[in-house]
Amino acid sequence: PTRYVAPVSCVTERHVAERTWTLTTTVACSSPLLYWKHTNSFMGAAAAAPRCLVLAGPSGVGKGTVLARLSQVLPDVFGFSVSHTTRAPRPGECDGREYHFVTEEEFQRARAEGRFLETASVHGQWYGTSWEAIERVRRTGRICVLDIDVQGVRSIRAAKLPALVVFLRPPSMAELERRLRGRGTEDEAKIQRRLETAAEELRIAHEEPSLFDAIIENQDLEETCAQLRKLLDEEVQALRGVREAGAASAAQRTSGKH
């Protein structure tokens, strides 16, 4: 690939001074999103890190619940990429845990600087996955989890990010509506917008199944997690092998000092 120093229109002068990037792909989209890989961190980690896990699906389908359960069943395996959003926090959400909550101005500035792998406008609010968030998880050797919508999946496919992309669909639209109303956090207008968006996402999943590596109906939590564990078995086993080898190597070094 061609060595390339990002112009000021893509990143700030400070970033140009501090980082050299490798341009591998330009994502064709309306935003100024470019696919950059940071040569002294992301590329170094990419060789050893497992694929990312991308979970897509309508709002209310249960992505957060599934991920929480997977983390219980497979502790120390997953690391969560914390996205940025311009929406207000819901009750119980904390900045830097569920999302990085930012202003519209802050989001658009970061977007113009090329800091996001993917961005999307959903229900009048902006969401984005930053390269920094992905790098931070991948450097730990964990499976980086991304919770994004179908728009984001297209960007990830175009960027060729190593990832297992799974679409979670509800058993029915009636069940999805029941789950959305059960949250008790949104008014009727927002619920209807989410249902309209869900119908469109389900249409895309039906008409373009090749966009995803797997499509799972999230009717039963344990069954959904079992299917995901099966899909991730190779990555999980590889992670354990690397950790065991590292522990053995550390033990040898320690014994050699005595």
Coordinates of C-alpha atoms in Angstrom, one line a residue, residues 11-185:
V11 CA -7.1 15.0 10.5
T12 CA -5.8 17.9 12.6
E13 CA -2.3 19.4 12.2
R14 CA -1.4 17.7 15.5
H15 CA -2.4 14.3 14.2
V16 CA -0.4 14.9 10.9
A17 CA 2.6 15.7 13.0
E18 CA 2.3 12.8 15.3
R19 CA 1.0 9.9 13.1
T20 CA 1.9 8.3 9.8
W21 CA -0.9 6.4 8.2
T22 CA -1.3 3.8 5.5
L23 CA -4.1 4.4 3.1
T24 CA -5.6 1.1 2.1
T25 CA -9.1 1.8 1.0
T26 CA -11.3 4.8 0.4
V27 CA -14.9 4.3 1.5
A28 CA -17.4 5.6 -1.1
C29 CA -20.0 7.4 0.9
S30 CA -21.5 10.8 1.4
S31 CA -19.4 11.5 4.5
P32 CA -15.7 12.3 4.4
L33 CA -15.0 8.9 6.0
L34 CA -11.7 7.4 4.9
Y35 CA -10.4 4.0 5.9
W36 CA -7.1 4.6 7.6
K37 CA -5.0 2.1 9.5
H38 CA -2.5 3.4 12.1
T39 CA 0.8 1.8 11.3
N40 CA 2.3 1.8 14.7
S41 CA -0.7 0.5 16.7
F42 CA -3.7 -0.9 14.8
M43 CA -1.6 -2.7 12.2
G44 CA 0.7 -4.1 14.8
A45 CA -2.2 -5.4 16.8
A46 CA -4.1 -6.7 13.8
A47 CA -1.7 -9.6 13.1
A48 CA -2.3 -11.1 16.6
A49 CA -5.8 -9.9 17.4
P50 CA -8.9 -12.0 16.7
R51 CA -11.7 -10.8 14.4
C52 CA -14.1 -8.2 15.8
L53 CA -17.7 -9.2 16.6
V54 CA -20.2 -6.9 14.9
L55 CA -23.8 -7.2 16.1
A56 CA -26.4 -5.5 14.0
G57 CA -30.1 -5.4 14.3
P58 CA -33.1 -3.2 15.0
S59 CA -33.3 -1.1 18.2
G60 CA -35.0 -3.3 20.8
V61 CA -34.0 -6.6 19.4
G62 CA -31.8 -7.3 22.4
K63 CA -28.2 -6.7 21.3
G64 CA -27.2 -5.3 24.7
T65 CA -28.8 -8.2 26.6
V66 CA -27.1 -10.8 24.4
L67 CA -23.7 -9.1 24.8
A68 CA -24.1 -8.9 28.5
R69 CA -24.9 -12.6 28.7
L70 CA -22.0 -13.5 26.5
S71 CA -19.6 -11.6 28.7
Q72 CA -20.9 -13.6 31.7
V73 CA -20.5 -16.9 29.9
L74 CA -17.1 -16.0 28.4
P75 CA -15.4 -13.7 30.9
D76 CA -12.2 -11.8 29.8
V77 CA -12.9 -12.6 26.1
F78 CA -14.7 -9.5 24.9
G79 CA -13.8 -5.9 24.9
F80 CA -16.5 -3.3 24.0
S81 CA -15.9 -0.6 21.5
V82 CA -17.6 2.4 23.1
S83 CA -19.3 4.5 20.3
H84 CA -19.9 8.2 20.2
T85 CA -23.4 9.6 20.0
T86 CA -25.1 13.0 20.1
R87 CA -28.3 11.6 21.8
A88 CA -28.9 12.3 25.5
P89 CA -28.1 9.5 28.0
R90 CA -30.9 7.3 29.1
P91 CA -31.5 6.7 32.8
G92 CA -28.7 4.6 34.2
E93 CA -26.3 5.2 31.3
C94 CA -22.8 6.6 32.0
D95 CA -20.6 8.6 29.7
G96 CA -17.7 6.4 28.5
R97 CA -19.5 3.2 29.4
E98 CA -22.5 2.8 27.2
Y99 CA -21.5 5.7 24.9
H100 CA -19.3 8.7 24.7
F101 CA -22.0 11.4 24.8
V102 CA -20.9 14.4 22.8
T103 CA -22.4 17.5 21.3
E104 CA -23.3 17.8 17.7
E105 CA -20.4 20.2 17.2
E106 CA -17.9 17.8 18.8
F107 CA -19.2 14.9 16.7
Q108 CA -19.1 16.7 13.4
R109 CA -15.6 18.0 14.2
A110 CA -14.3 14.4 14.9
R111 CA -16.2 13.2 11.8
A112 CA -14.5 15.8 9.6
E113 CA -11.1 14.8 11.0
G114 CA -11.6 11.2 9.9
R115 CA -11.7 9.8 13.4
F116 CA -14.6 7.4 12.7
L117 CA -14.7 4.1 11.0
E118 CA -18.4 4.5 10.4
T119 CA -21.0 7.1 11.2
A120 CA -24.8 7.1 10.9
S121 CA -27.7 9.4 11.5
V122 CA -30.5 7.5 13.3
H123 CA -33.7 9.0 14.4
G124 CA -32.2 12.5 14.2
Q125 CA -29.1 11.7 16.3
W126 CA -25.6 10.8 15.2
Y127 CA -23.7 7.6 16.1
G128 CA -20.1 6.7 15.3
T129 CA -17.5 4.1 15.9
S130 CA -14.0 5.6 16.3
W131 CA -10.8 3.9 15.1
E132 CA -9.3 4.8 18.5
A133 CA -12.0 2.8 20.3
I134 CA -11.3 -0.3 18.2
E135 CA -7.6 0.0 18.5
R136 CA -7.8 0.2 22.3
V137 CA -9.7 -3.1 22.5
R138 CA -7.6 -4.9 19.9
R139 CA -4.4 -4.0 21.6
T140 CA -5.6 -6.0 24.7
G141 CA -5.9 -9.2 22.5
R142 CA -9.7 -9.4 23.2
I143 CA -12.5 -9.8 20.7
C144 CA -13.6 -6.2 20.0
V145 CA -17.4 -6.0 20.0
L146 CA -19.2 -3.4 17.9
D147 CA -23.0 -2.7 18.2
I148 CA -24.0 -0.9 15.1
D149 CA -26.8 -0.6 12.6
V150 CA -27.0 -1.7 9.0
Q151 CA -25.6 1.5 7.6
G152 CA -22.5 0.9 9.8
V153 CA -22.2 -2.7 8.5
R154 CA -21.9 -1.4 4.9
S155 CA -19.0 0.9 6.0
I156 CA -17.3 -2.0 7.8
R157 CA -17.6 -4.3 4.8
A158 CA -16.2 -1.5 2.6
A159 CA -13.3 -0.9 5.0
K160 CA -12.5 -4.7 5.1
L161 CA -12.2 -4.7 8.9
P162 CA -11.6 -8.3 10.0
A163 CA -15.0 -9.1 11.6
L164 CA -17.7 -11.6 12.2
V165 CA -20.9 -9.7 11.3
V166 CA -24.1 -11.1 12.8
F167 CA -27.6 -9.7 12.3
L168 CA -30.0 -10.3 15.2
R169 CA -33.7 -10.3 14.1
P170 CA -36.7 -10.3 16.4
P171 CA -39.2 -13.2 16.3
S172 CA -41.8 -10.8 15.0
M173 CA -42.5 -7.1 14.7
A174 CA -45.2 -7.4 17.4
E175 CA -42.5 -8.8 19.8
L176 CA -40.1 -6.0 18.8
E177 CA -42.8 -3.4 19.6
R178 CA -43.5 -5.1 22.9
R179 CA -39.8 -4.9 23.8
L180 CA -39.5 -1.3 22.8
R181 CA -42.5 -0.3 24.8
G182 CA -41.2 -2.3 27.7
R183 CA -38.2 0.0 28.0
G184 CA -40.5 2.9 29.1
T185 CA -37.9 5.4 27.9

